[in-house]
CSV table of C-alpha atoms in Angstrom, one decimal:
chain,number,residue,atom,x,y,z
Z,1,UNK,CA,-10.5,-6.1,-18.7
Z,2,UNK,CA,-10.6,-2.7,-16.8
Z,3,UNK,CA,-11.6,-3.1,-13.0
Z,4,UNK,CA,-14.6,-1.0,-11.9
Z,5,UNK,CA,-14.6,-0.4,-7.8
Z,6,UNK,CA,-17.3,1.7,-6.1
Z,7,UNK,CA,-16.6,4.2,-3.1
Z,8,UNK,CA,-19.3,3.7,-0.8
Z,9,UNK,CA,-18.9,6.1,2.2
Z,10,UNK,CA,-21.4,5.4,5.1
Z,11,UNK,CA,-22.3,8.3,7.0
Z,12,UNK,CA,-22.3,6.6,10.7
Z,13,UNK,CA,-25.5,6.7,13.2
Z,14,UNK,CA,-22.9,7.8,15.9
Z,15,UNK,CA,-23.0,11.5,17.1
Z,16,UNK,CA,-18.9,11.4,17.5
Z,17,UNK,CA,-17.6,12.9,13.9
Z,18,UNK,CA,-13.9,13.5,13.2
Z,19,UNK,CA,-12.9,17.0,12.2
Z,20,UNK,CA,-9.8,15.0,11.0
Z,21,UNK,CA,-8.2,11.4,11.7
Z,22,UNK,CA,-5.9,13.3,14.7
Z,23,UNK,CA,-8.6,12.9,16.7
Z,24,UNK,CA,-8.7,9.4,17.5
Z,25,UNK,CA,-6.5,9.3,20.0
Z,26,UNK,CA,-5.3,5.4,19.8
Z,27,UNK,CA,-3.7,6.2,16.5
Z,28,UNK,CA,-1.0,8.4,15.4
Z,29,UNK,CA,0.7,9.6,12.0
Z,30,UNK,CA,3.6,8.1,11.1
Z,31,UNK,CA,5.7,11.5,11.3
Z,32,UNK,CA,7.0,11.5,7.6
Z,33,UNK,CA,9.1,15.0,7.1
Z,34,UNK,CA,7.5,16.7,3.7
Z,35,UNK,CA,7.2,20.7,3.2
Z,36,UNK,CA,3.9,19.7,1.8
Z,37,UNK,CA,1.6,16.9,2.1
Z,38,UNK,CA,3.0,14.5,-1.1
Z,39,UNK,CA,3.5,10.9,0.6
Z,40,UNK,CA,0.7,9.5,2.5
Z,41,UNK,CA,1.4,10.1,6.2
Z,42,UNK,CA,-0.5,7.0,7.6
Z,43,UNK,CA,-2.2,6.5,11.1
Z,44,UNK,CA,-1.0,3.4,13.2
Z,45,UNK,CA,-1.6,2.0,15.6
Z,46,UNK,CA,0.5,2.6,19.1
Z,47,UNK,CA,0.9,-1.0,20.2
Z,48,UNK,CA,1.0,-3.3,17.6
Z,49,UNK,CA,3.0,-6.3,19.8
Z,50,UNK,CA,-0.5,-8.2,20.1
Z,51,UNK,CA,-0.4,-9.2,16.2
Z,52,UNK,CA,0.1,-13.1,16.1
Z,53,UNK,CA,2.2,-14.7,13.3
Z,54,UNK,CA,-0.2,-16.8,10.9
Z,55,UNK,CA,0.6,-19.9,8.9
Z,56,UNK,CA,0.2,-17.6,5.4
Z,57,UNK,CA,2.5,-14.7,6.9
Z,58,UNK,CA,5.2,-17.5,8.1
Z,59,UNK,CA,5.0,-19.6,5.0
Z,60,UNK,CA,8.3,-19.8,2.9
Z,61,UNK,CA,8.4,-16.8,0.2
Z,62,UNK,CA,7.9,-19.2,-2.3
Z,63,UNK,CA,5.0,-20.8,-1.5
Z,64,UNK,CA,3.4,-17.3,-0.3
Z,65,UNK,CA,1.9,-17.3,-4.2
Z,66,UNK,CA,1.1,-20.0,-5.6
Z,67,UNK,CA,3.8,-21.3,-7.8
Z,68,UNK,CA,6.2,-19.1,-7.5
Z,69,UNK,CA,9.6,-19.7,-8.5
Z,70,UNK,CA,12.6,-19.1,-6.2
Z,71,UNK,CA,13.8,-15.1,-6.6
Z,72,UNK,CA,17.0,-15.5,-4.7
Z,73,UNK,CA,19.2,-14.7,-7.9
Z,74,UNK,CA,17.6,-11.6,-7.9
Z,75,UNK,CA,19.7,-8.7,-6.5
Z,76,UNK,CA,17.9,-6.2,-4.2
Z,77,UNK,CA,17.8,-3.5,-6.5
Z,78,UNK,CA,15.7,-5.6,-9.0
Z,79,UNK,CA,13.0,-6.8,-6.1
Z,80,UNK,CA,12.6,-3.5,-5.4
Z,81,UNK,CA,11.7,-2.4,-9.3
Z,82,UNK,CA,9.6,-5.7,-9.9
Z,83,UNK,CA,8.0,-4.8,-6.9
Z,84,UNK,CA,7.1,-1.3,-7.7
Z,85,UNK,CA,6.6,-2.1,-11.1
Z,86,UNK,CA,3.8,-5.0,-10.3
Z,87,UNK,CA,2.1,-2.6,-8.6
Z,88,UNK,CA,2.0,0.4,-10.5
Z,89,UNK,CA,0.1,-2.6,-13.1
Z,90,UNK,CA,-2.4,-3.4,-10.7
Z,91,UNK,CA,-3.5,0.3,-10.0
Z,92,UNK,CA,-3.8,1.3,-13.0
Z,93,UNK,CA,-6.6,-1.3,-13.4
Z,94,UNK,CA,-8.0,0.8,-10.8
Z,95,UNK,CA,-7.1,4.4,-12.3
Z,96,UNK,CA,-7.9,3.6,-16.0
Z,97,UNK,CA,-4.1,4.6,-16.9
Z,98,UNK,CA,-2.8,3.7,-20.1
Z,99,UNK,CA,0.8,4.3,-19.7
Z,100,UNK,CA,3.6,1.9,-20.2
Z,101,UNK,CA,7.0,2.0,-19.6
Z,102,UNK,CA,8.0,2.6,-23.4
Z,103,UNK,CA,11.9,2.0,-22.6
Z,104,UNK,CA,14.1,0.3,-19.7
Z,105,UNK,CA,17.5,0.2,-20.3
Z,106,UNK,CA,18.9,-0.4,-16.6
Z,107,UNK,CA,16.5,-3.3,-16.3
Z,108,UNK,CA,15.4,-4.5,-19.8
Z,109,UNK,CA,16.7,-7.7,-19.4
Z,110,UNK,CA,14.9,-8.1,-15.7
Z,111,UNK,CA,11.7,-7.2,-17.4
Z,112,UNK,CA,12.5,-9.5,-20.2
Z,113,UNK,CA,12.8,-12.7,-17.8
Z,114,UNK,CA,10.3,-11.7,-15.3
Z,115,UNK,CA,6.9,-11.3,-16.9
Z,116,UNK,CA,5.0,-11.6,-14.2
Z,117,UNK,CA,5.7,-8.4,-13.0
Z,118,UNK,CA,3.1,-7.9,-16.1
Z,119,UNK,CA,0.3,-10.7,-15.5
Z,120,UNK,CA,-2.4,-8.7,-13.4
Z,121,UNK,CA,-5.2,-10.8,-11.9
Z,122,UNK,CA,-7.8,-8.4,-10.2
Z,123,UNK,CA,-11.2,-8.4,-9.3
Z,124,UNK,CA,-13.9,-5.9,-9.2
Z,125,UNK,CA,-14.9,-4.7,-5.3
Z,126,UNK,CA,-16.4,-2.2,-3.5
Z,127,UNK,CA,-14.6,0.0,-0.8
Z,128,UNK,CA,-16.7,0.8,2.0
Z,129,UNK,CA,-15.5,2.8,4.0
Z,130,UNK,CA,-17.9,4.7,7.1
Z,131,UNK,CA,-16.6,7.8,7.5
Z,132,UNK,CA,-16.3,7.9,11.9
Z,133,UNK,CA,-14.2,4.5,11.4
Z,134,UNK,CA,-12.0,5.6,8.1
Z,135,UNK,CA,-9.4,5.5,10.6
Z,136,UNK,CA,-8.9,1.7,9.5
Z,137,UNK,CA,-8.9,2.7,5.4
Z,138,UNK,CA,-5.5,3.7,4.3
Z,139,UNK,CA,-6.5,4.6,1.2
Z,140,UNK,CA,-8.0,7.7,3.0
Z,141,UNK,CA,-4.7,9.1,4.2
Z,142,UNK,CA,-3.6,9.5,0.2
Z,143,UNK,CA,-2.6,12.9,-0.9
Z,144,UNK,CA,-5.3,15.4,-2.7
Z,145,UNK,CA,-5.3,19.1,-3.1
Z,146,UNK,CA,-2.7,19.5,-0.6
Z,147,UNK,CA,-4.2,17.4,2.3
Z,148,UNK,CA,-5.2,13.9,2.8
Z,149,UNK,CA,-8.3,12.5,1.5
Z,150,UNK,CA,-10.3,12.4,5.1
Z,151,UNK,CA,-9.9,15.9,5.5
Z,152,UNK,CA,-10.7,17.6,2.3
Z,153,UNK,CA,-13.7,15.2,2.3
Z,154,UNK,CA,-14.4,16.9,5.5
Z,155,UNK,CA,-13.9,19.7,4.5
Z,156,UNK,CA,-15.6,20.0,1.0
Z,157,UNK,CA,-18.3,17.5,2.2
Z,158,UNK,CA,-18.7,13.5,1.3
Z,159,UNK,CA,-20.3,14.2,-2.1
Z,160,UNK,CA,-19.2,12.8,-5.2
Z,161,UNK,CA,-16.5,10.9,-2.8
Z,162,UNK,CA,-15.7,8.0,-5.5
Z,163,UNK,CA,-14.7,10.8,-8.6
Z,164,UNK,CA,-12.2,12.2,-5.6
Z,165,UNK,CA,-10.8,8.8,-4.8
Z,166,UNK,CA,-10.7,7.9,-7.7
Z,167,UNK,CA,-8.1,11.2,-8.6
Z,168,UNK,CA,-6.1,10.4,-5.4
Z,169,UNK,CA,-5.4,6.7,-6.6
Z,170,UNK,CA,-4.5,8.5,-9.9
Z,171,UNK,CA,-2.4,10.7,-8.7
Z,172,UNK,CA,-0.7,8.3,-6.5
Z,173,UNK,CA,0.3,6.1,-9.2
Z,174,UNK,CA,1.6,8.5,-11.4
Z,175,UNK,CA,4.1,9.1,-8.7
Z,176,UNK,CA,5.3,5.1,-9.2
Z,177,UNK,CA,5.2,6.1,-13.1
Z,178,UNK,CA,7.8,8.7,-12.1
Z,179,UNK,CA,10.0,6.4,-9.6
Z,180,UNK,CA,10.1,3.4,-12.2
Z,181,UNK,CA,10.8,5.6,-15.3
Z,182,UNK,CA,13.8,7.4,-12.8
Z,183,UNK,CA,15.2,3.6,-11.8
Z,184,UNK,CA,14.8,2.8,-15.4
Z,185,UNK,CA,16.9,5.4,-16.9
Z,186,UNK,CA,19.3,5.9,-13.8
Z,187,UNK,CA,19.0,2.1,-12.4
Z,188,UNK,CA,18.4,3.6,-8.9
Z,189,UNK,CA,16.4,6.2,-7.2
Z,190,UNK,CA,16.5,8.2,-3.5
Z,191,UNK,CA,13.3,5.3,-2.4
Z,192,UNK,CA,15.5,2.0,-3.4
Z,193,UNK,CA,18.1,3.2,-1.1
Z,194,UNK,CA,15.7,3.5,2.2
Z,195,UNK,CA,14.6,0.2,1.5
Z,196,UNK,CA,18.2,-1.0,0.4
Z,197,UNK,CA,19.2,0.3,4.3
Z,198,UNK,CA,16.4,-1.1,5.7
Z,199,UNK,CA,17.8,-4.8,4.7
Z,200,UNK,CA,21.3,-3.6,6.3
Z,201,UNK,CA,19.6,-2.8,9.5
Z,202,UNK,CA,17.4,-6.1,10.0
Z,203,UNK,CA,20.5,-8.3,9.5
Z,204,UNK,CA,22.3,-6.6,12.2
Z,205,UNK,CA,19.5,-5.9,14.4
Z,206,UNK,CA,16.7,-7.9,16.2
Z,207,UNK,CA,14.9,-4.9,17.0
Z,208,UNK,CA,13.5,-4.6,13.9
Z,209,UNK,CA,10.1,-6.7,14.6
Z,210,UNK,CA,6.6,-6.0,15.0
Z,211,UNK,CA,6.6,-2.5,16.6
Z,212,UNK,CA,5.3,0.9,15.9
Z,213,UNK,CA,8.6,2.2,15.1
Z,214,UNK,CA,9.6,-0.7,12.3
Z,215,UNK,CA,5.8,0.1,10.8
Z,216,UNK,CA,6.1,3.8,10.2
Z,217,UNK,CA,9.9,2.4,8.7
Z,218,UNK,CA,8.5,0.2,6.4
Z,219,UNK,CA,5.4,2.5,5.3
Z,220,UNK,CA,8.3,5.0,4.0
Z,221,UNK,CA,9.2,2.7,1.8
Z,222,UNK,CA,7.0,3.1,-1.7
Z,223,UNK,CA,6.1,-0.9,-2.3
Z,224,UNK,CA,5.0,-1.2,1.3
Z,225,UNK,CA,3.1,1.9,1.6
Z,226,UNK,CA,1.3,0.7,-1.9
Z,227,UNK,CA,0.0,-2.4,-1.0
Z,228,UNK,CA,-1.2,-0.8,2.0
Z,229,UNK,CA,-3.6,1.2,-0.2
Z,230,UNK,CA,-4.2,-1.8,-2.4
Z,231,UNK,CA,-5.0,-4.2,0.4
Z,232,UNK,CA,-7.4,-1.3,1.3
Z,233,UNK,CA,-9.2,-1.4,-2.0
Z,234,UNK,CA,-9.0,-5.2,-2.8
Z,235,UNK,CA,-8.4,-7.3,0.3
Z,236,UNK,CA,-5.0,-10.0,0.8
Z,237,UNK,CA,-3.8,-8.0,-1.4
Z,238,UNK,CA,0.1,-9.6,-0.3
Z,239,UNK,CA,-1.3,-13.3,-1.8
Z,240,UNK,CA,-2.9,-11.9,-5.0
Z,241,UNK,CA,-1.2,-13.2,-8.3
Z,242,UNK,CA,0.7,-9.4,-9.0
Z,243,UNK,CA,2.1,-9.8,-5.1
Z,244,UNK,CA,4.7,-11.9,-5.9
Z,245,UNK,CA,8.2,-9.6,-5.5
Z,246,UNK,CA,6.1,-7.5,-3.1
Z,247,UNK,CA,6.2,-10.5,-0.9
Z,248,UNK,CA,10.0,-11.1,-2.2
Z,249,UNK,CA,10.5,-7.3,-1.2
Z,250,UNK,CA,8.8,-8.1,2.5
Z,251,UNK,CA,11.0,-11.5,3.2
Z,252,UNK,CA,14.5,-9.5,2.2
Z,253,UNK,CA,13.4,-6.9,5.2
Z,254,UNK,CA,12.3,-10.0,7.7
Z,255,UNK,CA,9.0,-8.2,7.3
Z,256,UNK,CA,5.9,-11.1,6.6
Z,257,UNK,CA,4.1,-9.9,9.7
Z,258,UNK,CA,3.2,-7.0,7.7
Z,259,UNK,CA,0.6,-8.7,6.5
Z,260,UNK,CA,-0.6,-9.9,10.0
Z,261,UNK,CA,-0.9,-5.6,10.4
Z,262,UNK,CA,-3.5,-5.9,7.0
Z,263,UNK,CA,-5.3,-8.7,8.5
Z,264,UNK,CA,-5.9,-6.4,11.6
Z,265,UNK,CA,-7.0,-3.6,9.8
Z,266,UNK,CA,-9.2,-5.6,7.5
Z,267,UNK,CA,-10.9,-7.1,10.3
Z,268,UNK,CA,-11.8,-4.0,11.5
Z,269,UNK,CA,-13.1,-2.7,8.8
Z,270,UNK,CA,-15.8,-5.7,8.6
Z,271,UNK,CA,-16.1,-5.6,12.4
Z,272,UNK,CA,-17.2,-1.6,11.7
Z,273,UNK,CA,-19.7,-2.2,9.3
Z,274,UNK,CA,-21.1,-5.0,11.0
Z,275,UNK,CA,-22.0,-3.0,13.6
Z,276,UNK,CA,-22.9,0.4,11.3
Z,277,UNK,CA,-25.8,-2.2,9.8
Z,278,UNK,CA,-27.0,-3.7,13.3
């Protein structure tokens, strides 16, 4: 069954209005290098060091969904596609998308054994987002028309804001589309390789930990900047049933406190609209 999701935006009581997200000065962009705006460049936060480890984002890989068999046979190269590949199936229960990878010969026999990377579980929600406090809604910093989606709503006004959204999250997953059919026909691609180096740099340095520099590393990475945007539209995203080489993908890159980053901006999200309905 197709997932419907409704785009609430609340226009907030406040008088302080963003002319863009820049302007909240506690966060920054992430600085990704693009001619044009393609890849979402996500605002973070300047100090994360405050996060604290929970018992889900310390458990063993295995047990981080439930029943989940052991995926340390798998190579890097095939997280990384299953990962991907999961998630491009659980957004196109949010995009209506039809398309399926027709043929995969560099990893027809991954696909064959791991069908899981097929089973999607979702459920229907609403995203709402208020529009002084979209600052904690990733899913706002997606590329549209040449900007992100905060500013040409902005811009063009809040109107018909779910039809928009709902072409951003489009959009965005066709670019997956393109990555998986390039890593199925070529068994690699430019993406696999930045997260391939990032699992060479944690094993040789302890640097690599809950910081503002390792978060904007991560978030260049396609699977991590996904479930960003689906923890944004459907939240604990990381322990739904299509997570599982996602959270494979996060263990190989000592990376589980990513989720403790989710948690944070999920909690603030709530937090906001609390106080929007006081």
């Amino acid at each position: 069954m197709k997932n419907l999701f409704l785009i609430l935006l609340l226009a907030s009581c406040s008088s302080a209005k963003f002319d863009n997200l820049a302007q909240n000065s506690q966060f920054n962009r992430m600085g990704i290098k693009q001619a044009r705006y393609t890849k979402p460049d996500f605002f973070i936060p300047s100090n994360i060091q405050n996060l604290s480890v929970t018992k889900t984002s310390s458990r063993s890989i295995a047990s981080v969904v439930e029943d989940a068999p052991n995926y340390t046979s798998l190579s890097n190269k095939e997280i990384y596609f299953l990962a991907l590949y999961e998630q491009y199936n659980a957004f196109k229960s949010y995009t209506f998308k039809k398309d399926i990878v027709q043929s995969c010969p560099a990893f027809h026999q991954t696909l064959v054994k791991q069908k899981r990377a097929e089973n999607i579980s979702t459920k229907s929600s609403a995203l709402k987002i208020d529009r002084d406090k979209a600052i904690y809604n990733p899913v706002l910093a997606l590329p549209y028309e040449g900007v992100d989606l905060f500013s040409y709503f902005n811009s063009k006004g809040w109107n018909q804001s779910q039809n928009h959204v709902q072409s951003a999250l489009s959009d965005f997953s066709e670019n997956q589309l393109k990555e998986i059919r390039q890593l199925c026909e070529t068994g690699s691609s430019d993406q696999y390789f930045v997260f391939e180096n990032l699992i060479s740099y944690h094993q040789t340095n302890t640097d690599f930990g809950k910081n503002r520099k390792s978060l904007a590393a991560l978030l260049k990475v396609p699977v991590f900047a996904n479930l960003l945007i689906l923890d944004n539209i459907e939240r604990n995203a990381y322990d739904k049933g299509y997570a599982a080489f996602t959270n494979e993908a996060m263990g190989r890159v000592n990376s589980l406190w990513l989720k403790d980053y989710l948690k944070q901006l999920a909690n603030s999200r709530q937090e906001n609209l609390a106080e929007y309905k006081r």
